[in-house]
mmCIF file of C-alpha atoms in Angstrom:
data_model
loop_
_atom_site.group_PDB
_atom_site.id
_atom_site.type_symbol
_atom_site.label_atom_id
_atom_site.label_comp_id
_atom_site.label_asym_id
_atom_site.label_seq_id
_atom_site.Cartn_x
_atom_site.Cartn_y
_atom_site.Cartn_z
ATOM 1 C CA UNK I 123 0.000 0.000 0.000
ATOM 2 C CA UNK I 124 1.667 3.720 -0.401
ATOM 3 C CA UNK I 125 0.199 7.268 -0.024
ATOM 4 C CA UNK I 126 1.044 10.535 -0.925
ATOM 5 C CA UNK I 127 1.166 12.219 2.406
ATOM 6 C CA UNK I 128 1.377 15.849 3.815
ATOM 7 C CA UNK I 129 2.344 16.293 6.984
ATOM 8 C CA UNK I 130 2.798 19.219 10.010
ATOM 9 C CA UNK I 131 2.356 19.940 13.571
ATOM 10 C CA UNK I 132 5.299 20.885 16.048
ATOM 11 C CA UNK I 133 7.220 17.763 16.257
ATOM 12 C CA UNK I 134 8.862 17.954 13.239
ATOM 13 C CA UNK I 135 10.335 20.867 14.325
ATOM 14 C CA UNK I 136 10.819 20.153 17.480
ATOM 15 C CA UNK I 137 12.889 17.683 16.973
ATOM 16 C CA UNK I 138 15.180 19.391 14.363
ATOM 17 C CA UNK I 139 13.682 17.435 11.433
ATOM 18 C CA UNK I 140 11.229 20.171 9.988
ATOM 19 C CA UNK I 141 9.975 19.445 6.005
ATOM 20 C CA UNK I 142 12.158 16.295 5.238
ATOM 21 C CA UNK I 143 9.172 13.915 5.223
ATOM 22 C CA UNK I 144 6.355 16.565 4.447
ATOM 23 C CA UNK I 145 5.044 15.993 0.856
ATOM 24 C CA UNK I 146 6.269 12.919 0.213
ATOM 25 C CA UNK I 147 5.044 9.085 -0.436
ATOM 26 C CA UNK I 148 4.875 6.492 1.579
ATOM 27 C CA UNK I 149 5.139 2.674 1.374
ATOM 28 C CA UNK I 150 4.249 -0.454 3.693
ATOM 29 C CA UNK I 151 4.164 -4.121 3.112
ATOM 30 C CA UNK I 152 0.950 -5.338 4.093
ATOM 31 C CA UNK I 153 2.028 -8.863 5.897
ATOM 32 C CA UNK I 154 5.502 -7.818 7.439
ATOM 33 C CA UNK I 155 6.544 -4.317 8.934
ATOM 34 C CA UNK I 156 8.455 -2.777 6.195
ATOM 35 C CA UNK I 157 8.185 1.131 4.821
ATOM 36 C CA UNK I 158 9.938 3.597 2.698
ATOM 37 C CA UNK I 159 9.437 7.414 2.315
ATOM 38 C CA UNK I 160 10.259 8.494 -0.971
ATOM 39 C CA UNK I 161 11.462 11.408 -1.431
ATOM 40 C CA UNK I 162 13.849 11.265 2.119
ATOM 41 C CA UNK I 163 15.905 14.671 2.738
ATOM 42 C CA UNK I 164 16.081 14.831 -1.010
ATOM 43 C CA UNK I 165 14.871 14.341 -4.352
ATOM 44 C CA UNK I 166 17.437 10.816 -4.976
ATOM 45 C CA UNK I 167 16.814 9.273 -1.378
ATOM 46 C CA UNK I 168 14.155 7.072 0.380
ATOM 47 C CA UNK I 169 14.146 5.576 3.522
ATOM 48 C CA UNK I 170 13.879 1.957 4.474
ATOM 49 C CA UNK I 171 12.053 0.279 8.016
ATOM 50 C CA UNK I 172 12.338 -3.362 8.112
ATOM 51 C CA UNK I 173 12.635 -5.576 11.646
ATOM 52 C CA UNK I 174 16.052 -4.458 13.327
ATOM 53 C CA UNK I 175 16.929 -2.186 11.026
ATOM 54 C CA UNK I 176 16.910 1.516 8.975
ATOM 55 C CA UNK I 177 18.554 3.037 6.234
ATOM 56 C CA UNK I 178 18.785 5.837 3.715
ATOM 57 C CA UNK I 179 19.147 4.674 0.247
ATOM 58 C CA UNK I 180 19.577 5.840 -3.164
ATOM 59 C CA UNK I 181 17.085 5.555 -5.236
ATOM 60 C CA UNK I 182 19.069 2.622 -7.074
ATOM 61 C CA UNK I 183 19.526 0.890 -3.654
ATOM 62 C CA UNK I 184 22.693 1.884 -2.592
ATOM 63 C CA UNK I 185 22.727 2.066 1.132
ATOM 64 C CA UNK I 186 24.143 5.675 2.316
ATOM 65 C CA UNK I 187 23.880 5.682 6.003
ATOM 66 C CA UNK I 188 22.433 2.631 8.328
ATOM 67 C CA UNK I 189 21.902 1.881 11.843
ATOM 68 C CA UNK I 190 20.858 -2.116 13.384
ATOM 69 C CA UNK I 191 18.980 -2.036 16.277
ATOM 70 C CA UNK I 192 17.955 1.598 15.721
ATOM 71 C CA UNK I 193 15.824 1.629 19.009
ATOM 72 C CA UNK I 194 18.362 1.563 21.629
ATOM 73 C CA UNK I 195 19.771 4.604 20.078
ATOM 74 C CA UNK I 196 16.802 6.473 21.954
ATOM 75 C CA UNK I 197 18.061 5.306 24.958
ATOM 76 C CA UNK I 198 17.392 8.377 27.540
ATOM 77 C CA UNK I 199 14.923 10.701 25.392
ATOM 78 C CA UNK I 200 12.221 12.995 25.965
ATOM 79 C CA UNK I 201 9.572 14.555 24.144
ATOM 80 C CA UNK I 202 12.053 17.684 23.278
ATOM 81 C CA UNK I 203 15.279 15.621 21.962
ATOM 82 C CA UNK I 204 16.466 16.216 18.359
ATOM 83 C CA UNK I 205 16.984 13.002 16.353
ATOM 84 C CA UNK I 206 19.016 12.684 13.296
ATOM 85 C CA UNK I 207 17.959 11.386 10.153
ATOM 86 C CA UNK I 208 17.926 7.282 10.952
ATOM 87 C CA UNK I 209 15.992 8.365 14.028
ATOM 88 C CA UNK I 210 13.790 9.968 11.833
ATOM 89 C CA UNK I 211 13.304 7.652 9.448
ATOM 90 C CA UNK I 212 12.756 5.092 12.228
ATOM 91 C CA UNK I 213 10.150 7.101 13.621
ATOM 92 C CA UNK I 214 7.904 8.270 10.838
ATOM 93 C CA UNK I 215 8.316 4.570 9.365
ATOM 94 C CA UNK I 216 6.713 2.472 12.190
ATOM 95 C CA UNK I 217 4.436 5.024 12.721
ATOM 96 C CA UNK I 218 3.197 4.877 9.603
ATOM 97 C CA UNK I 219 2.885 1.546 9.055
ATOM 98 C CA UNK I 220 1.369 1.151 12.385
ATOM 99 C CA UNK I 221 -1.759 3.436 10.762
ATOM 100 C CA UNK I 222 -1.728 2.256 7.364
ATOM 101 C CA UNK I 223 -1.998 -1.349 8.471
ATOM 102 C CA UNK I 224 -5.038 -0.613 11.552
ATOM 103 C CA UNK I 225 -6.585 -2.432 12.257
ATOM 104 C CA UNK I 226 -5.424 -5.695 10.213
ATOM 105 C CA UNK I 227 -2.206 -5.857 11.947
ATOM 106 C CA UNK I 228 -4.035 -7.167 15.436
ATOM 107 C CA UNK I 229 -4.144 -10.276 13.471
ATOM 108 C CA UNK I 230 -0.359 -10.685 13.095
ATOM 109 C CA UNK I 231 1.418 -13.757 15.541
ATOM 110 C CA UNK I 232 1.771 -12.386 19.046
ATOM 111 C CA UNK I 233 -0.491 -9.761 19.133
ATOM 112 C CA UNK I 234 -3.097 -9.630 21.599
ATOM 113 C CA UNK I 235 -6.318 -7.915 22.237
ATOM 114 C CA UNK I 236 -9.420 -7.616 24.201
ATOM 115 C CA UNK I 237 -12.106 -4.928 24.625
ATOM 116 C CA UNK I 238 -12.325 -2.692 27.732
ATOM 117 C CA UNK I 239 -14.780 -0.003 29.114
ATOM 118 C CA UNK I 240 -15.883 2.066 26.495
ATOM 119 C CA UNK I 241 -15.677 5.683 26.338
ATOM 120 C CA UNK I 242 -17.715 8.528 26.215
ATOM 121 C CA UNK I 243 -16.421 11.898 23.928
ATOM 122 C CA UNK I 244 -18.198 14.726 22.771
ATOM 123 C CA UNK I 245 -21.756 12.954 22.816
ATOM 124 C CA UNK I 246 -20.219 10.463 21.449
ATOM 125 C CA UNK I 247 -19.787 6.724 22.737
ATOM 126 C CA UNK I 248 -17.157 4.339 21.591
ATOM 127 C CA UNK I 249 -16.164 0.862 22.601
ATOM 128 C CA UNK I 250 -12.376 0.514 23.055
ATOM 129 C CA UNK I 251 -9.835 -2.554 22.225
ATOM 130 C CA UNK I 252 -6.667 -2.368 23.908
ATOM 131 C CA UNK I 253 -3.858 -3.940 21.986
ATOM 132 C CA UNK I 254 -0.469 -5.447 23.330
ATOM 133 C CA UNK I 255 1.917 -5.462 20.788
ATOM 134 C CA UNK I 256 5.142 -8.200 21.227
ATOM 135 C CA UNK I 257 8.564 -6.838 20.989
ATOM 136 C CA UNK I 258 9.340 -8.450 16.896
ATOM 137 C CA UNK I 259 6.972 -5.496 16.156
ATOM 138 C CA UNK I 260 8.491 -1.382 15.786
ATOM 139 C CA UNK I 261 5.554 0.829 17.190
ATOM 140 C CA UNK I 262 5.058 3.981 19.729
ATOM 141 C CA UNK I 263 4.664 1.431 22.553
ATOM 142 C CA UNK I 264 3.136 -2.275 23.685
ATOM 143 C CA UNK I 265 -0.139 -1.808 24.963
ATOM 144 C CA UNK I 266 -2.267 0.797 22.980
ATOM 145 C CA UNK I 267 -6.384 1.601 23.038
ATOM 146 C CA UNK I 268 -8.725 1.592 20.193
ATOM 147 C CA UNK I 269 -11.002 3.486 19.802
ATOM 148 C CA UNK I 270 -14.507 2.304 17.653
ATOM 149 C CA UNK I 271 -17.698 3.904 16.501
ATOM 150 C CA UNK I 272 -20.700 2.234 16.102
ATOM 151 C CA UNK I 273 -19.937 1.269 12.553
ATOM 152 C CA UNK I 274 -16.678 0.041 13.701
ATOM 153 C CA UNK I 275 -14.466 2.908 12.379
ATOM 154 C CA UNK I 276 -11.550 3.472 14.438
ATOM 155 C CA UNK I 277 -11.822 7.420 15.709
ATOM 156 C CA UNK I 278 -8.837 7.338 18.241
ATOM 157 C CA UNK I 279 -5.578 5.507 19.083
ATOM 158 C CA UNK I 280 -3.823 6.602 22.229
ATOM 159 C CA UNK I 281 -0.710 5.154 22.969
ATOM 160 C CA UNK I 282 2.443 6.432 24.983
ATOM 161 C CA UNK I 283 5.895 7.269 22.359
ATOM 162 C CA UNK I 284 8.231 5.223 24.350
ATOM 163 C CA UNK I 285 11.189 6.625 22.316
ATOM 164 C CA UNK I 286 10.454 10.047 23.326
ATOM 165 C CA UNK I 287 10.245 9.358 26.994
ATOM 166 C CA UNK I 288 6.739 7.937 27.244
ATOM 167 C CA UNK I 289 5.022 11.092 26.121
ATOM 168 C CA UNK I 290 1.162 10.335 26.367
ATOM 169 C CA UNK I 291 -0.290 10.967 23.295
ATOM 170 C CA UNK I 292 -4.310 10.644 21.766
ATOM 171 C CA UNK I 293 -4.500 10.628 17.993
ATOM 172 C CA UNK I 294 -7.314 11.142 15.914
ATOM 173 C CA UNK I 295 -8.826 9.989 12.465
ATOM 174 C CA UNK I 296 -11.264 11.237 9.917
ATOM 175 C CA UNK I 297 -12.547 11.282 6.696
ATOM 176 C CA UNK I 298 -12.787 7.533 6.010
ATOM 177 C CA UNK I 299 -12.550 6.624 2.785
ATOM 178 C CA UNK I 300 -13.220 3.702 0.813
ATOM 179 C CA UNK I 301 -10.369 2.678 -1.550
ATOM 180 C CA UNK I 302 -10.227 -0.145 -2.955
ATOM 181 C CA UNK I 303 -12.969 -1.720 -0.766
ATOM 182 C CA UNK I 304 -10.337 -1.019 2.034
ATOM 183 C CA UNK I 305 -11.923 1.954 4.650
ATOM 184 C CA UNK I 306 -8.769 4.531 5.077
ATOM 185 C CA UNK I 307 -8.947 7.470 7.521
ATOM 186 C CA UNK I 308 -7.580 10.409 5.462
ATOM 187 C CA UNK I 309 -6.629 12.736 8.030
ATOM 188 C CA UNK I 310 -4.489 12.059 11.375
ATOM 189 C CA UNK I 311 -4.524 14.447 14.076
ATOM 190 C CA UNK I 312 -1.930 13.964 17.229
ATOM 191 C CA UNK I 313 -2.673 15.658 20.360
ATOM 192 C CA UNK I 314 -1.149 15.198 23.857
ATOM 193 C CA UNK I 315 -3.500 13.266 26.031
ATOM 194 C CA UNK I 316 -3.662 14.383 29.618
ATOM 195 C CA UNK I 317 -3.798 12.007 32.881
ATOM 196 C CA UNK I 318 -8.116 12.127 32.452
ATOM 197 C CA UNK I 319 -7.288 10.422 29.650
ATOM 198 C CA UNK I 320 -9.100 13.645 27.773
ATOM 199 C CA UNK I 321 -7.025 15.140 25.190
ATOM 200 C CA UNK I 322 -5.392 19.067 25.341
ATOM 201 C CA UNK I 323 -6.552 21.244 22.156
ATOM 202 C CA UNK I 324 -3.303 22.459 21.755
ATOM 203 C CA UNK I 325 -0.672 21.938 20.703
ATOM 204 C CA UNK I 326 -1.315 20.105 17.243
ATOM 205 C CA UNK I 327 1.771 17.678 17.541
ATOM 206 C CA UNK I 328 1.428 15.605 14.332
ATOM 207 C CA UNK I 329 -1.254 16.101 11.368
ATOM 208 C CA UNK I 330 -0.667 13.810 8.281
ATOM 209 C CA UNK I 331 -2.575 14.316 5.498
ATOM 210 C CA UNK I 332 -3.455 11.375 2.676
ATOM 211 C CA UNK I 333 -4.298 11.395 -0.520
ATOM 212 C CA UNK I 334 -3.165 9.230 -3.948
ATOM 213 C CA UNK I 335 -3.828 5.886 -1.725
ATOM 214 C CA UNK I 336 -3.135 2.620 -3.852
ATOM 215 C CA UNK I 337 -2.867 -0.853 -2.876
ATOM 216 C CA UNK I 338 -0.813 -3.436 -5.110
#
């Protein structure tokens, strides 16, 4: 599956990264974690996520900077750290395929889930599935909640970024859209989600914005 996406908010920035991923497209593999942002810091460079691993490459495949392991480089962050570009890349490519492949990746070996309380949001009510994730799979963190309207759209996803020091955060979809008889969320919100579990207006952290979606 790949997307042209847009994206903004204040980590980007934040985080010394600002515009190297915005207006670009990305790719994931469907039935392993794998993605790729193309263009990556420049108009001849993509990234690559795969299990243990990121890169930069050439657009030819020649690897031009690597790191194994790439999570314990993370070791000790918070919210306001800079990364560099593998951390980056790292980052933007779980996180991605984490959305792109909700809520079919709960299916994968070693992932577990079971419903909880549900919640009620802005005269809204929606049942909740909270997800533990084993370590063979890159995401934000290992037990995340769902969040389902009652046509089984997923509205929310809160989890906590481990690799920027456990920052709590509550992120929102909308605009489903059906592609391909596949129901994608268009737009992705990211807001910091407070102890009450409610969710602070500002600051907009992350928005990514999709459009071009194809599946092959």
């Amino acid at each position: 599956m790949s997307a042209h996406q847009m994206v903004g908010g204040v980590l980007w920035s934040m985080k010394g990264q600002d515009a190297i991923i915005n207006d670009s497209r990305v790719t994931v593999e469907l039935n392993r974690e794998w993605a790729s942002h193309n263009p990556f810091g420049g108009a001849d460079r993509r990234s690559v996520l795969e299990a243990g691993r990121v890169a930069i490459e050439s657009l030819s495949g020649e690897v031009l900077n690597e790191r194994l392991s790439p999570r314990n480089s993370f070791s000790g962050h918070t919210l306001q750290t800079p990364w560099d570009e593998l951390q980056l890349a790292y980052f933007a490519g779980y996180a991605m395929w984490t959305y792109l492949t909700t809520p079919f990746l709960f299916a994968l070996p070693g992932v577990e889930s079971e419903e909880i309380e549900s919640w009620a949001e802005n005269g809204k009510t929606w049942r909740r599935l909270q997800v533990k994730f084993p370590d063979t799979i890159a995401t934000h963190s290992e037990q995340q909640t769902f969040y389902f309207d009652e046509s089984g759209l997923v509205q929310r996803h809160d989890y906590d970024v481990d690799i920027a020091g456990g920052s709590p955060a509550a992120h929102y979809t909308y605009e489903h859209q059906v592609v391909e008889g596949i129901v994608v969320p268009l737009k992705h919100r990211v807001l910091i989600r407070q102890p009450d579990n409610n969710a602070l207006a500002e600051p907009l952290v992350v928005s990514v914005d999709l459009d071009e979606i194809r599946f092959s």
